[in-house]
XYZ file of C-alpha atoms in Angstrom:
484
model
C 5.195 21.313 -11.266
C 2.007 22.862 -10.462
C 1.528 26.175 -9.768
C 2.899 27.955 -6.661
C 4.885 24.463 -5.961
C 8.733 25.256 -6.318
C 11.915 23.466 -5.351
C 13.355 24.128 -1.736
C 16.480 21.457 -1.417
C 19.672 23.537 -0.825
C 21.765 25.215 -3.704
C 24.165 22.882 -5.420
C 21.870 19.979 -4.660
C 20.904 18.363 -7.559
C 19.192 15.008 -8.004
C 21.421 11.810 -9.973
C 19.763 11.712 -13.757
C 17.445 9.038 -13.829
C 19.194 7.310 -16.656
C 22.368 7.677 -14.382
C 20.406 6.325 -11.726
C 19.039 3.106 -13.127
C 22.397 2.325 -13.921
C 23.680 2.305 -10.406
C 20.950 -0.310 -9.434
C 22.274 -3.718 -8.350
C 19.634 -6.561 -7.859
C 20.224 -10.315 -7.312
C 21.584 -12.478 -10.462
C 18.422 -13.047 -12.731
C 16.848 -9.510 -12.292
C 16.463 -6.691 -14.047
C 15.325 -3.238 -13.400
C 13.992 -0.827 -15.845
C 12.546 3.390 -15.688
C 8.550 2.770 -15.654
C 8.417 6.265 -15.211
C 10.551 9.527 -13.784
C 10.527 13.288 -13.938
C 8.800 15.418 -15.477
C 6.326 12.483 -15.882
C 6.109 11.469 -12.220
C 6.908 13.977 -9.316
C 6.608 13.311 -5.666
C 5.262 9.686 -5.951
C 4.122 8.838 -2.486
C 1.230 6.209 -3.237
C 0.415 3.927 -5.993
C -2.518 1.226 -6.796
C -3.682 -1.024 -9.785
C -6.467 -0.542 -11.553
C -8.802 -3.590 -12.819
C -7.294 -2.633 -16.353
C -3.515 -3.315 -16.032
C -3.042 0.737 -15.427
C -1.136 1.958 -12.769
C -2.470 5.508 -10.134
C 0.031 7.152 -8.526
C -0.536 10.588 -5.910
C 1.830 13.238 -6.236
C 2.114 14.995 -3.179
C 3.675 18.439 -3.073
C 1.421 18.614 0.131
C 3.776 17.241 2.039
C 5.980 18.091 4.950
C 3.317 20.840 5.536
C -0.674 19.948 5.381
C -3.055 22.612 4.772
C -6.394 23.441 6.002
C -9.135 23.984 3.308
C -9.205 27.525 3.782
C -10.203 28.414 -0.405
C -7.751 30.125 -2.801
C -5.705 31.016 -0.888
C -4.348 28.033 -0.137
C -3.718 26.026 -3.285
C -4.000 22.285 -3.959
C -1.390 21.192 -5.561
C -1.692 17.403 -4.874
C -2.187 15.131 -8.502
C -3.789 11.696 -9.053
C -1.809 10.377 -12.216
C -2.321 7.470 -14.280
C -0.029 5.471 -16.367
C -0.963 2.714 -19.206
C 1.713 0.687 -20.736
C 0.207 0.246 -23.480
C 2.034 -2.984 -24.967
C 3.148 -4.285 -21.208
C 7.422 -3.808 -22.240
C 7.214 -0.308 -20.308
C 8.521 1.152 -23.064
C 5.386 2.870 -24.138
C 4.067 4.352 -21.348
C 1.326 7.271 -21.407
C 0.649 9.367 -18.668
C -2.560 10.797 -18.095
C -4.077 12.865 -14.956
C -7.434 12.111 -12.757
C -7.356 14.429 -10.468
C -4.915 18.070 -10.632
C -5.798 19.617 -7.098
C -5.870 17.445 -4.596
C -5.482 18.623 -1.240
C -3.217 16.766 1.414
C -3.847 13.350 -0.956
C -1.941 10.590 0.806
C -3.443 7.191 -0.645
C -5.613 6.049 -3.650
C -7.262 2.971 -3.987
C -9.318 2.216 -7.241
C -12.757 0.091 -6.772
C -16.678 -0.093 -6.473
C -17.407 2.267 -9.405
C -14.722 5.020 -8.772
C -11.958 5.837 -6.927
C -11.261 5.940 -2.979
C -8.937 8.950 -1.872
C -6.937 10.265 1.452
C -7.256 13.610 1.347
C -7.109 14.585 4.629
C -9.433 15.481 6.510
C -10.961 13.324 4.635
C -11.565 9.784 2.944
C -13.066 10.709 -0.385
C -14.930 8.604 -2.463
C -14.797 10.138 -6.409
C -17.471 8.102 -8.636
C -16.707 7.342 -11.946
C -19.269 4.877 -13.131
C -18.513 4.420 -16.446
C -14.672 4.533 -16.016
C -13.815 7.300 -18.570
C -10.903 8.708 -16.275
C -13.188 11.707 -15.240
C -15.277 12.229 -11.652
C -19.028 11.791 -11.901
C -19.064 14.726 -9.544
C -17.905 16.230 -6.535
C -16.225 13.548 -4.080
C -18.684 11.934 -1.142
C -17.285 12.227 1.852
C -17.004 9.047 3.689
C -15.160 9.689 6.799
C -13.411 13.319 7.741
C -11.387 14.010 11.133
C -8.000 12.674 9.590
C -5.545 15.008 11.794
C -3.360 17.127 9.305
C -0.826 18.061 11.687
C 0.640 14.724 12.280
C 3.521 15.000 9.852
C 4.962 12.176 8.419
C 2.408 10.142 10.666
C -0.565 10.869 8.891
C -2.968 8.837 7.842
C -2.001 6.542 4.712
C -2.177 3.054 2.565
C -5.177 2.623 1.201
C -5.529 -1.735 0.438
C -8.528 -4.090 0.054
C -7.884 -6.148 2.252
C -9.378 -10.242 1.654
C -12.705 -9.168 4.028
C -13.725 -6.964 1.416
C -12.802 -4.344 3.900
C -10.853 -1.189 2.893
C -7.577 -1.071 5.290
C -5.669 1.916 6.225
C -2.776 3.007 8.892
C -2.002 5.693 10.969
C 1.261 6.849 12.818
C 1.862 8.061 16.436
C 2.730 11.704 16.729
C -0.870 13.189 16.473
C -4.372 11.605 17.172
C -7.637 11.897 14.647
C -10.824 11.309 16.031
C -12.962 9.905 12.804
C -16.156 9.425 11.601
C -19.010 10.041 9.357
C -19.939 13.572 8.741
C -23.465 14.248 9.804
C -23.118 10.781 12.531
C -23.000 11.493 16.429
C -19.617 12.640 17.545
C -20.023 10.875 20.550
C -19.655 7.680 17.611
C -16.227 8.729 16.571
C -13.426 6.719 16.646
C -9.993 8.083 18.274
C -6.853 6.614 17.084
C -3.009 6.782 17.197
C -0.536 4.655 15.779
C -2.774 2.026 14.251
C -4.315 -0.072 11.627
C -7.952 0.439 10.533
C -10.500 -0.609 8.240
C -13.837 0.630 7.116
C -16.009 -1.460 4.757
C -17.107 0.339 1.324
C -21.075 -1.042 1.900
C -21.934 -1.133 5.260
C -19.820 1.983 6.305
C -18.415 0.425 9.051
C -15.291 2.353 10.603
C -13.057 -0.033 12.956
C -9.641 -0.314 14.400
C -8.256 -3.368 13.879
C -5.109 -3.480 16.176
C -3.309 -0.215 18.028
C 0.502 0.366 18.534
C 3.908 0.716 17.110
C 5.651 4.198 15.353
C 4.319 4.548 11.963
C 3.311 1.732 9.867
C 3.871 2.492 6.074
C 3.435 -0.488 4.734
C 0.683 -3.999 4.863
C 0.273 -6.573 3.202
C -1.508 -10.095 3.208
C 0.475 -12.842 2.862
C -0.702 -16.542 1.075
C -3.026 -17.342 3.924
C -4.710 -14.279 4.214
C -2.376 -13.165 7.238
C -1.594 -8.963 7.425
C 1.371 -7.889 8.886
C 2.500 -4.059 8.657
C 5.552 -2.669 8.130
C 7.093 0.421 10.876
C 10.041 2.322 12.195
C 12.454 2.652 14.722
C 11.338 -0.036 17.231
C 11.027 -2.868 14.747
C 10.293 -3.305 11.489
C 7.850 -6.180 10.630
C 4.606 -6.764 12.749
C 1.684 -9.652 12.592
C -1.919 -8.080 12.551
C -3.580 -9.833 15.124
C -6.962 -7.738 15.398
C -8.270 -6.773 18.680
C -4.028 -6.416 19.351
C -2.696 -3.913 21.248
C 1.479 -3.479 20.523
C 4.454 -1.746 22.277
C 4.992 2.177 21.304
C 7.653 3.855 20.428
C 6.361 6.274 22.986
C 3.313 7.428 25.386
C 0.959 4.901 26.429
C -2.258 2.684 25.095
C -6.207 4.669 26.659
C -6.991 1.730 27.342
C -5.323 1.135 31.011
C -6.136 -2.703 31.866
C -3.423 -3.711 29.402
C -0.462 -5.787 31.571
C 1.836 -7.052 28.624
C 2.161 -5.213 24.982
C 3.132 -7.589 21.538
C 6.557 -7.258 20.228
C 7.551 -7.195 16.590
C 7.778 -10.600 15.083
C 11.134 -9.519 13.658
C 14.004 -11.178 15.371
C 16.491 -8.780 14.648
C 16.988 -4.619 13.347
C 18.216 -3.428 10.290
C 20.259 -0.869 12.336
C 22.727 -0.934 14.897
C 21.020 0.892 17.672
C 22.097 3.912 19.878
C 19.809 6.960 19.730
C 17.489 6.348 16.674
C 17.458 9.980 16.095
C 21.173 9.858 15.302
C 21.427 6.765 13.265
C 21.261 7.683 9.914
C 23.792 5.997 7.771
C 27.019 4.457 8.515
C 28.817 1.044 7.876
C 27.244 -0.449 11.520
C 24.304 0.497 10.295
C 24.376 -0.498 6.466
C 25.653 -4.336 7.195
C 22.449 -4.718 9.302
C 20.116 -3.272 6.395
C 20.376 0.687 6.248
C 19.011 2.309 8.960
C 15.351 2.239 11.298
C 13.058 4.087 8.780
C 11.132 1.299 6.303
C 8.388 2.563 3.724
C 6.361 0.391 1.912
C 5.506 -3.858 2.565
C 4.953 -6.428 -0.271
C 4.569 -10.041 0.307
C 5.604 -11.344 -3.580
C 3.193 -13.736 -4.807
C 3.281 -12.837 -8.311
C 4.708 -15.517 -11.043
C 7.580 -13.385 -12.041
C 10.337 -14.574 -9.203
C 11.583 -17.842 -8.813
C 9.747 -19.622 -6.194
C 12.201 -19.039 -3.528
C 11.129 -15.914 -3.515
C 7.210 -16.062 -2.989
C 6.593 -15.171 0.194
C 9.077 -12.897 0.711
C 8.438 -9.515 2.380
C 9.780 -7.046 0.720
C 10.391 -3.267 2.660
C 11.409 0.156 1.728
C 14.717 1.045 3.801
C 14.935 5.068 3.866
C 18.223 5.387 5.144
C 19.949 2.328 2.926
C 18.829 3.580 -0.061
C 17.579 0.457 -0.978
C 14.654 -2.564 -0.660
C 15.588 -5.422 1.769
C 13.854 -8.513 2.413
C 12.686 -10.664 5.196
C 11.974 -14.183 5.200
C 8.400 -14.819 7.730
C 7.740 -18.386 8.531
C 5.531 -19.899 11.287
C 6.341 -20.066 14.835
C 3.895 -21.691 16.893
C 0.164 -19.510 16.836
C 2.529 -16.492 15.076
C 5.127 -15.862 12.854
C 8.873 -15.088 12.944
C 10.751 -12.679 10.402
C 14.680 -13.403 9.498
C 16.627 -11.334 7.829
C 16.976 -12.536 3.631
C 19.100 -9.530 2.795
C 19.523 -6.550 0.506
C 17.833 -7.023 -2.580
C 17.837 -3.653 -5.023
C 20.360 -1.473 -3.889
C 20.097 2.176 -5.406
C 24.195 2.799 -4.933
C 22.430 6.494 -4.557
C 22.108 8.571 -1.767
C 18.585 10.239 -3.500
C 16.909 6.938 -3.381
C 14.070 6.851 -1.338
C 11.453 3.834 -2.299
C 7.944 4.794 -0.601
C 6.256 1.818 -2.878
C 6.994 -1.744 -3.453
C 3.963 -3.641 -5.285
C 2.979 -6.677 -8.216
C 2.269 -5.729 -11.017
C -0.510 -8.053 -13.416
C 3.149 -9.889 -15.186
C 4.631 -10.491 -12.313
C 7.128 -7.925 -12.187
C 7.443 -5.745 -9.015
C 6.886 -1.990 -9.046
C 8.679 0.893 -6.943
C 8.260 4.166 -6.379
C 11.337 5.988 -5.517
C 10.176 9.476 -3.823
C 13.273 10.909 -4.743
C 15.299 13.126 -2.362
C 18.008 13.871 -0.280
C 16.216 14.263 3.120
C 13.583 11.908 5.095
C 10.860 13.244 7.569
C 13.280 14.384 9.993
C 15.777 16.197 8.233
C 14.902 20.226 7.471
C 17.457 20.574 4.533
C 14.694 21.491 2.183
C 12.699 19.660 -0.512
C 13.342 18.561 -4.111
C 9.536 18.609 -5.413
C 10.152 18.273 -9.057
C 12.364 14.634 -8.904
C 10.341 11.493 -9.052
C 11.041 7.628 -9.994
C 8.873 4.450 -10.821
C 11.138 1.770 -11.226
C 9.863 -2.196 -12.374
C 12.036 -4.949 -11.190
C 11.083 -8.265 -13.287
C 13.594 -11.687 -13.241
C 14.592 -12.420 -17.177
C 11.705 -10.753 -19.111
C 8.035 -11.371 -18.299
C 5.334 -12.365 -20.887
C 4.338 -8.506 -21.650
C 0.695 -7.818 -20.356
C -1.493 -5.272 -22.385
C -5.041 -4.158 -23.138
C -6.363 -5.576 -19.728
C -9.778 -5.523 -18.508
C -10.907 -8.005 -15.751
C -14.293 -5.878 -15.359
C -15.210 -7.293 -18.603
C -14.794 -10.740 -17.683
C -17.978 -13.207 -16.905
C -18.653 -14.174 -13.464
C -17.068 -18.121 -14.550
C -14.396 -16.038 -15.641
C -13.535 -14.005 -12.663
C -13.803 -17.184 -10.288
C -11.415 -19.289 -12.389
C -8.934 -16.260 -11.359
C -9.411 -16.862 -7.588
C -6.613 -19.715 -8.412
C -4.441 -17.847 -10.899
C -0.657 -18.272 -9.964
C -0.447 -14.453 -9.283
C -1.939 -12.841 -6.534
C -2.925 -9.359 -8.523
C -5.283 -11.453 -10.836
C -7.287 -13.062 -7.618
C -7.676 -9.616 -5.926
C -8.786 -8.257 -8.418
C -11.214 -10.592 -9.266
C -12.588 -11.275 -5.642
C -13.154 -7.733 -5.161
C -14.962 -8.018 -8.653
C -17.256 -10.274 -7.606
C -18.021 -8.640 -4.099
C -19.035 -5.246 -6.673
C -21.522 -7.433 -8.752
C -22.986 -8.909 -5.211
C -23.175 -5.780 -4.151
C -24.904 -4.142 -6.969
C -27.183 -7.236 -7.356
C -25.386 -8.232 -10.703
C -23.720 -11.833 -9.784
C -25.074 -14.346 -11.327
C -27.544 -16.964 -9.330
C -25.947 -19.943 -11.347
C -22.033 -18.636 -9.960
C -22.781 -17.516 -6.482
C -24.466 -21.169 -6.202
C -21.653 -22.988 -7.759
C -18.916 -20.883 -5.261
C -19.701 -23.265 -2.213
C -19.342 -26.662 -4.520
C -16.137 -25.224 -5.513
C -15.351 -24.883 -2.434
C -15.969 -28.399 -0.839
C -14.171 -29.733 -4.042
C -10.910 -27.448 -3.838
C -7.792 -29.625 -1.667
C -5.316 -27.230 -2.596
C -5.480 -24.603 1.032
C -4.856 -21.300 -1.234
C -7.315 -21.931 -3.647
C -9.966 -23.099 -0.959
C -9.161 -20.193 1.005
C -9.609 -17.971 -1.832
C -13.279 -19.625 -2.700
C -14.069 -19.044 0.883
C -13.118 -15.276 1.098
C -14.959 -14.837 -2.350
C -18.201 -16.454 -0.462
C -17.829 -14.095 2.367
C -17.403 -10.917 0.134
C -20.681 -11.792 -1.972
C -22.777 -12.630 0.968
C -22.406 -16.442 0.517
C -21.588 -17.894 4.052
C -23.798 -18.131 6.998
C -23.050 -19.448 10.811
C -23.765 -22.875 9.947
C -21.780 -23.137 7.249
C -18.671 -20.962 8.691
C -19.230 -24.055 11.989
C -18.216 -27.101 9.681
C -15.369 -24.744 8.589
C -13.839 -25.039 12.029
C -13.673 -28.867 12.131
């Protein structure tokens, strides 16, 4: 662990061996799991992200329950920004190698746009590493500061590049941060709550996109380019609708002319009610799916699963020591959320996934934070336990020696239809960088909108469309025939 950072669960309290663990896994017939990664190689995962390369960051916070000011040496920063390469895509050869060894109050981190994006509250740090060598340019730049550190387990978290080109983030309700660019007006600064936010990597634009709820810890997009959020206590699965204002778990919206708050577009709970401070565990509880407290959201749409299972949204249940799944589907102008069912159970009461995402085969990865406790329990901390587990059907065509940034333009637009979501993220976001930087090619970015009229299948013309927004390729006229 690093230094100063020490162990605080209770005597006698000792986490299941991770061999021991993986063993106790059930998942549905067809699936497998296997140990990506666990102590002492990962600690404390609370955040994990792709890079364009196949490799997989991950933050270790030791930070957390109790955020520091940045008040110099005395006050250590302990966080770590980790990154694993599998070098012949079995996960059997995995080496570990670290970015960043004292991070301070590091929540999220999201690789693009010549370096990496970091929480590290206050602030949003931007670290540049133009020619990718694993190793800051220079000091961070500050993009945004005012993050509130005494929030808790609210704070701000969950990095994503969103299909706007946007970078999307959330924010829970127990403490409010008043945000913006150092150096910019204050009178500018944006004050939010429990929320969802973006702010776009180019223009610097800082927006919220929809207020309400408890804590989301989890979004995702689904095929359509839909975001819903994953949160506690009062429901579990929410549609973004931007501009939305939702119900709270408590206190009330600033803005007063609001006359009727959205609901969750979950029809049901995956607990049994009663005081939600006192409903941890328990058979009522566990048939319904574990408990109130969900971390993580992934939408599969990799080509690992069988297709029953694309569009599944996949959550993080604290208390059930395991990863559920809803089924969304479309009801009317929104969506409605039924309960699929349990799908990796842990069988161990130290299982707690904060993580759920596709990986470039297919196969799902999840971080298992690894303790006893959750945000509301006091019985200490177990800092040096950590597990990354990957969760494939049968065994996936092994993926190694990636590089997408080395790909042509052609290249990187043929990937906008690939049957796995990671590869068309990737490569829109890609494309927006070499717009950005004036490096697209005149030929491609005129060939996008021909694609486009061509394309009948809906994802892959959707897909062509977002890539023309990113790179600067639509205008009003053209975004008015879209509409007929």
């Amino acid at each position: 662990m690093p230094p100063g950072v020490t162990d605080s669960q209770k005597a006698g309290d000792v986490p299941t061996p991770a061999a021991e663990s993986l063993k106790k896994i059930t998942l549905p017939q067809g699936f497998r799991a296997q140990l990506f990664a666990a102590e002492p190689q990962v600690m404390q995962p609370i955040a994990m992200e792709f890079d364009d390369r196949g490799r997989l960051w991950v933050v270790e916070n030791f930070s957390y329950p109790t955020l520091k000011k940045n008040n110099g040496v005395s006050n250590p920063a302990p966080d770590r920004i980790v990154i694993f390469t599998d070098r012949d895509g079995t996960g059997r050869n995995v080496e570990r190698k670290a970015f960043l060894e004292s991070g301070r109050n590091v929540t999220s981190v999201l690789p693009g746009f010549g370096g990496v994006w970091v929480l590290s509250l206050p602030d949003l740090l931007f670290y540049p590493d133009a020619n990718g060598d694993d190793v800051p340019d220079g000091p961070p730049v500050v993009h945004l500061t005012g993050w509130n550190i005494q929030a808790g387990h609210n704070f701000v978290n969950g990095l994503a590049w969103g299909p706007d080109g946007w970078l999307w983030g959330r924010h829970g309700i127990t403490q409010k941060s008043t945000v913006g660019r150092p150096g910019s007006p204050t009178n500018e600064w944006v004050t939010l709550d429990c929320s969802i936010w973006r702010y776009h990597p180019v223009t610097k634009e800082f927006e919220v996109v929809c207020r309400g709820t408890t804590n989301p810890w989890g979004l995702d997009w689904d095929e359509n380019g839909q975001a819903f959020f994953s949160n506690n206590v009062i429901g579990h699965y929410w549609h973004v609708i931007p501009g939305g204002f939702y119900k709270r778990m408590f206190g009330t919206h600033e803005n007063p002319h609001l006359y009727e708050l959205m609901e969750s577009c979950s029809d049901h709970l995956h607990w049994a009610g009663a005081k939600w401070s006192e409903a941890r565990g328990g058979p009522a509880h566990d048939a319904l799916g574990g408990g109130h407290s969900h971390c993580g959201l992934m939408i599969y749409q990799g080509d690992n699963f069988p297709p029953e299972w694309r569009g599944r949204a996949f959550i993080g249940n604290i208390h059930g020591n395991r990863v559920l799944y809803d089924v969304p589907s479309r009801n009317g102008s929104g969506y409605t959320a039924k309960h699929g069912g349990d799908f990796l159970m842990a069988n161990d009461p130290w299982f707690r996934s904060t993580v759920q995402i596709t990986g470039p085969d297919g196969g799902v990865f999840i971080a298992d934070w690894n303790d006893l406790g959750e945000c509301h329990d006091s019985d200490g901390s177990m800092r040096s336990s950590g597990r990354i587990y990957k969760v494939a059907h049968g065994t996936p065509k092994p993926v190694a020696n990636l590089n997408l940034a080395k790909l042509g333009d052609a290249e990187l637009i043929k990937l906008l239809g690939h049957p796995n979501e990671w590869y068309r993220r990737h490569a829109q976001r890609l494309l927006q960088e070499r717009a950005t930087a004036g490096k697209l090619d005149r030929g491609t970015m005129a060939s996008l909108p021909k694609l486009h009229a061509a394309e009948k299948d809906v994802s892959r013309q959707l897909r062509l469309l977002w890539a023309l927004h990113v790179t600067a390729g639509t205008d009003e006229p053209f975004l008015t025939t879209q509409l007929a």
